[in-house]
C-alpha positions as protocol buffer text, in pm:
chain_id: "A"
residue {
  index: 1
  type: MET
  ca { x: 2166 y: 475 z: -32 }
}
residue {
  index: 2
  type: ASP
  ca { x: 2083 y: 759 z: -270 }
}
residue {
  index: 3
  type: TYR
  ca { x: 1778 y: 750 z: -472 }
}
residue {
  index: 4
  type: LYS
  ca { x: 1764 y: 951 z: -794 }
}
residue {
  index: 5
  type: LEU
  ca { x: 1408 y: 1059 z: -924 }
}
residue {
  index: 6
  type: ASN
  ca { x: 1404 y: 1044 z: -1292 }
}
residue {
  index: 7
  type: ILE
  ca { x: 1165 y: 1314 z: -1429 }
}
residue {
  index: 8
  type: SER
  ca { x: 1291 y: 1324 z: -1787 }
}
residue {
  index: 9
  type: GLU
  ca { x: 1328 y: 1086 z: -2078 }
}
residue {
  index: 10
  type: ASN
  ca { x: 1679 y: 1209 z: -2130 }
}
residue {
  index: 11
  type: GLN
  ca { x: 1895 y: 1097 z: -1842 }
}
residue {
  index: 12
  type: ASN
  ca { x: 2170 y: 1349 z: -1924 }
}
residue {
  index: 13
  type: GLU
  ca { x: 1933 y: 1645 z: -1922 }
}
residue {
  index: 14
  type: LYS
  ca { x: 1989 y: 1913 z: -1675 }
}
residue {
  index: 15
  type: LEU
  ca { x: 1676 y: 2089 z: -1548 }
}
residue {
  index: 16
  type: ASP
  ca { x: 1709 y: 2441 z: -1429 }
}
residue {
  index: 17
  type: CYS
  ca { x: 1366 y: 2455 z: -1271 }
}
residue {
  index: 18
  type: LEU
  ca { x: 1140 y: 2190 z: -1131 }
}
residue {
  index: 19
  type: PHE
  ca { x: 792 y: 2242 z: -997 }
}
residue {
  index: 20
  type: VAL
  ca { x: 658 y: 1977 z: -774 }
}
residue {
  index: 21
  type: HIS
  ca { x: 294 y: 2001 z: -755 }
}
residue {
  index: 22
  type: ILE
  ca { x: 72 y: 1822 z: -494 }
}
residue {
  index: 23
  type: PRO
  ca { x: -293 y: 1815 z: -621 }
}
residue {
  index: 24
  type: LYS
  ca { x: -574 y: 1878 z: -391 }
}
residue {
  index: 25
  type: THR
  ca { x: -865 y: 1684 z: -412 }
}
residue {
  index: 26
  type: THR
  ca { x: -1228 y: 1834 z: -450 }
}
residue {
  index: 27
  type: ASP
  ca { x: -1516 y: 1784 z: -233 }
}
residue {
  index: 28
  type: GLU
  ca { x: -1738 y: 1653 z: -498 }
}
residue {
  index: 29
  type: SER
  ca { x: -1516 y: 1358 z: -578 }
}
residue {
  index: 30
  type: SER
  ca { x: -1186 y: 1218 z: -430 }
}
residue {
  index: 31
  type: SER
  ca { x: -1083 y: 1095 z: -794 }
}
residue {
  index: 32
  type: ILE
  ca { x: -1077 y: 1448 z: -931 }
}
residue {
  index: 33
  type: LEU
  ca { x: -735 y: 1604 z: -884 }
}
residue {
  index: 34
  type: ILE
  ca { x: -693 y: 1975 z: -962 }
}
residue {
  index: 35
  type: MET
  ca { x: -377 y: 2143 z: -1079 }
}
residue {
  index: 36
  type: PRO
  ca { x: -373 y: 2527 z: -1102 }
}
residue {
  index: 37
  type: MET
  ca { x: -281 y: 2617 z: -1446 }
}
residue {
  index: 38
  type: GLY
  ca { x: -60 y: 2897 z: -1326 }
}
residue {
  index: 39
  type: ILE
  ca { x: 195 y: 2647 z: -1264 }
}
residue {
  index: 40
  type: ILE
  ca { x: 189 y: 2506 z: -1620 }
}
residue {
  index: 41
  type: ALA
  ca { x: 156 y: 2864 z: -1766 }
}
residue {
  index: 42
  type: LEU
  ca { x: 480 y: 2987 z: -1563 }
}
residue {
  index: 43
  type: ALA
  ca { x: 654 y: 2662 z: -1657 }
}
residue {
  index: 44
  type: ASP
  ca { x: 583 y: 2734 z: -2021 }
}
residue {
  index: 45
  type: LEU
  ca { x: 699 y: 3109 z: -1986 }
}
residue {
  index: 46
  type: LEU
  ca { x: 1015 y: 2997 z: -1844 }
}
residue {
  index: 47
  type: CYS
  ca { x: 1071 y: 2765 z: -2110 }
}
residue {
  index: 48
  type: LYS
  ca { x: 1020 y: 3040 z: -2370 }
}
residue {
  index: 49
  type: GLU
  ca { x: 1291 y: 3232 z: -2182 }
}
residue {
  index: 50
  type: GLY
  ca { x: 1536 y: 2935 z: -2225 }
}
residue {
  index: 51
  type: VAL
  ca { x: 1494 y: 2793 z: -1870 }
}
residue {
  index: 52
  type: ASN
  ca { x: 1467 y: 2423 z: -1876 }
}
residue {
  index: 53
  type: THR
  ca { x: 1166 y: 2344 z: -1670 }
}
residue {
  index: 54
  type: ARG
  ca { x: 958 y: 2040 z: -1562 }
}
residue {
  index: 55
  type: VAL
  ca { x: 619 y: 2011 z: -1393 }
}
residue {
  index: 56
  type: LEU
  ca { x: 624 y: 1705 z: -1167 }
}
residue {
  index: 57
  type: ASN
  ca { x: 246 y: 1622 z: -1051 }
}
residue {
  index: 58
  type: LEU
  ca { x: 260 y: 1422 z: -731 }
}
residue {
  index: 59
  type: ALA
  ca { x: -71 y: 1288 z: -539 }
}
residue {
  index: 60
  type: ILE
  ca { x: -35 y: 1178 z: -184 }
}
residue {
  index: 61
  type: ASN
  ca { x: -230 y: 873 z: -73 }
}
residue {
  index: 62
  type: VAL
  ca { x: -189 y: 741 z: 264 }
}
residue {
  index: 63
  type: TYR
  ca { x: -317 y: 381 z: 351 }
}
residue {
  index: 64
  type: PHE
  ca { x: -395 y: 236 z: 694 }
}
residue {
  index: 65
  type: THR
  ca { x: -501 y: -122 z: 794 }
}
residue {
  index: 66
  type: VAL
  ca { x: -677 y: -145 z: 1106 }
}
residue {
  index: 67
  type: GLY
  ca { x: -776 y: -479 z: 1274 }
}
residue {
  index: 68
  type: LEU
  ca { x: -423 y: -619 z: 1321 }
}
residue {
  index: 69
  type: PRO
  ca { x: -387 y: -895 z: 1557 }
}
residue {
  index: 70
  type: PHE
  ca { x: -174 y: -720 z: 1820 }
}
residue {
  index: 71
  type: GLU
  ca { x: -337 y: -376 z: 1771 }
}
residue {
  index: 72
  type: ASN
  ca { x: -463 y: -236 z: 2112 }
}
residue {
  index: 73
  type: LYS
  ca { x: -693 y: 70 z: 2203 }
}
residue {
  index: 74
  type: GLN
  ca { x: -387 y: 289 z: 2225 }
}
residue {
  index: 75
  type: ASP
  ca { x: -270 y: 189 z: 1883 }
}
residue {
  index: 76
  type: VAL
  ca { x: -620 y: 296 z: 1747 }
}
residue {
  index: 77
  type: LEU
  ca { x: -598 y: 638 z: 1936 }
}
residue {
  index: 78
  type: GLN
  ca { x: -243 y: 681 z: 1781 }
}
residue {
  index: 79
  type: THR
  ca { x: -365 y: 605 z: 1420 }
}
residue {
  index: 80
  type: LYS
  ca { x: -676 y: 845 z: 1486 }
}
residue {
  index: 81
  type: ASN
  ca { x: -439 y: 1109 z: 1575 }
}
residue {
  index: 82
  type: LEU
  ca { x: -204 y: 1046 z: 1309 }
}
residue {
  index: 83
  type: ILE
  ca { x: -478 y: 1047 z: 1050 }
}
residue {
  index: 84
  type: ASN
  ca { x: -588 y: 1394 z: 1188 }
}
residue {
  index: 85
  type: HIS
  ca { x: -255 y: 1537 z: 1166 }
}
residue {
  index: 86
  type: LEU
  ca { x: -210 y: 1415 z: 817 }
}
residue {
  index: 87
  type: ILE
  ca { x: -522 y: 1567 z: 688 }
}
residue {
  index: 88
  type: ASN
  ca { x: -481 y: 1893 z: 866 }
}
residue {
  index: 89
  type: ARG
  ca { x: -79 y: 1933 z: 802 }
}
residue {
  index: 90
  type: TYR
  ca { x: -82 y: 1807 z: 430 }
}
residue {
  index: 91
  type: GLU
  ca { x: -297 y: 1785 z: 148 }
}
residue {
  index: 92
  type: CYS
  ca { x: -344 y: 1422 z: 122 }
}
residue {
  index: 93
  type: LYS
  ca { x: -605 y: 1161 z: 69 }
}
residue {
  index: 94
  type: VAL
  ca { x: -646 y: 911 z: 357 }
}
residue {
  index: 95
  type: ASN
  ca { x: -788 y: 561 z: 312 }
}
residue {
  index: 96
  type: VAL
  ca { x: -868 y: 303 z: 587 }
}
residue {
  index: 97
  type: PHE
  ca { x: -896 y: -62 z: 521 }
}
residue {
  index: 98
  type: PRO
  ca { x: -1004 y: -343 z: 752 }
}
residue {
  index: 99
  type: SER
  ca { x: -722 y: -631 z: 810 }
}
residue {
  index: 100
  type: GLU
  ca { x: -855 y: -940 z: 618 }
}
residue {
  index: 101
  type: LEU
  ca { x: -717 y: -1291 z: 714 }
}
residue {
  index: 102
  type: GLU
  ca { x: -696 y: -1501 z: 427 }
}
residue {
  index: 103
  type: PRO
  ca { x: -679 y: -1890 z: 413 }
}
residue {
  index: 104
  type: ALA
  ca { x: -314 y: -2011 z: 412 }
}
residue {
  index: 105
  type: SER
  ca { x: -198 y: -1689 z: 584 }
}
residue {
  index: 106
  type: LEU
  ca { x: 44 y: -1740 z: 897 }
}
residue {
  index: 107
  type: VAL
  ca { x: -219 y: -1587 z: 1115 }
}
residue {
  index: 108
  type: TYR
  ca { x: -493 y: -1814 z: 967 }
}
residue {
  index: 109
  type: LEU
  ca { x: -270 y: -2110 z: 1004 }
}
residue {
  index: 110
  type: TYR
  ca { x: -161 y: -2008 z: 1355 }
}
residue {
  index: 111
  type: PRO
  ca { x: -411 y: -1814 z: 1507 }
}
residue {
  index: 112
  type: GLU
  ca { x: -311 y: -1897 z: 1881 }
}
residue {
  index: 113
  type: ARG
  ca { x: 25 y: -1779 z: 1800 }
}
residue {
  index: 114
  type: TYR
  ca { x: -114 y: -1421 z: 1714 }
}
residue {
  index: 115
  type: GLY
  ca { x: -384 y: -1409 z: 1947 }
}
residue {
  index: 116
  type: VAL
  ca { x: -671 y: -1433 z: 1712 }
}
residue {
  index: 117
  type: THR
  ca { x: -992 y: -1653 z: 1743 }
}
residue {
  index: 118
  type: LEU
  ca { x: -1105 y: -1731 z: 1394 }
}
residue {
  index: 119
  type: LYS
  ca { x: -1485 y: -1760 z: 1299 }
}
residue {
  index: 120
  type: ARG
  ca { x: -1441 y: -1851 z: 929 }
}
residue {
  index: 121
  type: LYS
  ca { x: -1277 y: -2202 z: 920 }
}
residue {
  index: 122
  type: SER
  ca { x: -1394 y: -2363 z: 581 }
}
residue {
  index: 123
  type: PHE
  ca { x: -1391 y: -2221 z: 233 }
}
residue {
  index: 124
  type: MET
  ca { x: -1765 y: -2205 z: 226 }
}
residue {
  index: 125
  type: ASP
  ca { x: -1737 y: -1947 z: 558 }
}
residue {
  index: 126
  type: PHE
  ca { x: -1528 y: -1748 z: 340 }
}
residue {
  index: 127
  type: TYR
  ca { x: -1732 y: -1763 z: 33 }
}
residue {
  index: 128
  type: ASN
  ca { x: -2035 y: -1679 z: 225 }
}
residue {
  index: 129
  type: GLN
  ca { x: -1891 y: -1378 z: 409 }
}
residue {
  index: 130
  type: HIS
  ca { x: -1667 y: -1246 z: 117 }
}
residue {
  index: 131
  type: ASN
  ca { x: -1825 y: -911 z: 55 }
}
residue {
  index: 132
  type: ASN
  ca { x: -1976 y: -866 z: 406 }
}
residue {
  index: 133
  type: ARG
  ca { x: -1816 y: -569 z: 555 }
}
residue {
  index: 134
  type: THR
  ca { x: -1984 y: -633 z: 878 }
}
residue {
  index: 135
  type: CYS
  ca { x: -1813 y: -955 z: 950 }
}
residue {
  index: 136
  type: LEU
  ca { x: -1427 y: -956 z: 972 }
}
residue {
  index: 137
  type: GLY
  ca { x: -1439 y: -1359 z: 1054 }
}
residue {
  index: 138
  type: TYR
  ca { x: -1212 y: -1292 z: 1354 }
}
residue {
  index: 139
  type: SER
  ca { x: -1160 y: -1137 z: 1700 }
}
residue {
  index: 140
  type: THR
  ca { x: -837 y: -1042 z: 1886 }
}
residue {
  index: 141
  type: ASN
  ca { x: -725 y: -1061 z: 2240 }
}
residue {
  index: 142
  type: TYR
  ca { x: -773 y: -685 z: 2240 }
}
residue {
  index: 143
  type: PHE
  ca { x: -1094 y: -650 z: 2052 }
}
residue {
  index: 144
  type: THR
  ca { x: -1412 y: -836 z: 1971 }
}
residue {
  index: 145
  type: GLU
  ca { x: -1504 y: -855 z: 1598 }
}
residue {
  index: 146
  type: GLU
  ca { x: -1784 y: -572 z: 1695 }
}
residue {
  index: 147
  type: GLU
  ca { x: -1541 y: -346 z: 1862 }
}
residue {
  index: 148
  type: MET
  ca { x: -1285 y: -390 z: 1549 }
}
residue {
  index: 149
  type: ILE
  ca { x: -1567 y: -288 z: 1316 }
}
residue {
  index: 150
  type: GLU
  ca { x: -1646 y: 10 z: 1527 }
}
residue {
  index: 151
  type: ASN
  ca { x: -1286 y: 105 z: 1515 }
}
residue {
  index: 152
  type: ILE
  ca { x: -1261 y: 83 z: 1140 }
}
residue {
  index: 153
  type: GLN
  ca { x: -1573 y: 276 z: 1094 }
}
residue {
  index: 154
  type: MET
  ca { x: -1463 y: 561 z: 1337 }
}
residue {
  index: 155
  type: LEU
  ca { x: -1150 y: 592 z: 1158 }
}
residue {
  index: 156
  type: GLN
  ca { x: -1303 y: 567 z: 804 }
}
residue {
  index: 157
  type: GLU
  ca { x: -1515 y: 870 z: 893 }
}
residue {
  index: 158
  type: LEU
  ca { x: -1201 y: 1059 z: 910 }
}
residue {
  index: 159
  type: GLU
  ca { x: -1090 y: 977 z: 536 }
}
residue {
  index: 160
  type: ARG
  ca { x: -1088 y: 1243 z: 283 }
}
């Protein structure tokens, strides 16, 4: 299957030059993206010379979920290595989030099938622990709840 990236309002427009920019995040805030003005100035100069040019600004964000039911120590180490590789090789923002078990999800309804032991069993259990990041509300065959929280914190320290 071929995918076509539409970067122009005019579908029939032929571009002579496309600049793809992947912005770097600053140390002060991950929400501030920097685009060197040289790219825009060069695109403007080429347009003045009759070269049909566009600047495509791409930000790369990679998201990881940690604490999945079948995740084991080897998986966590592979995730750590992958995050380090992505950060060192590419200009990207990495985000690590804990897996959350919601009422009526298959893992919640059939915990034994997924190797999960639930701690939250009622609506009030969920309500009382909703924003508590030190309580996932479950453990797996591979990790206790405390070990999963340690894994999440270790991987979140790699974020940038």
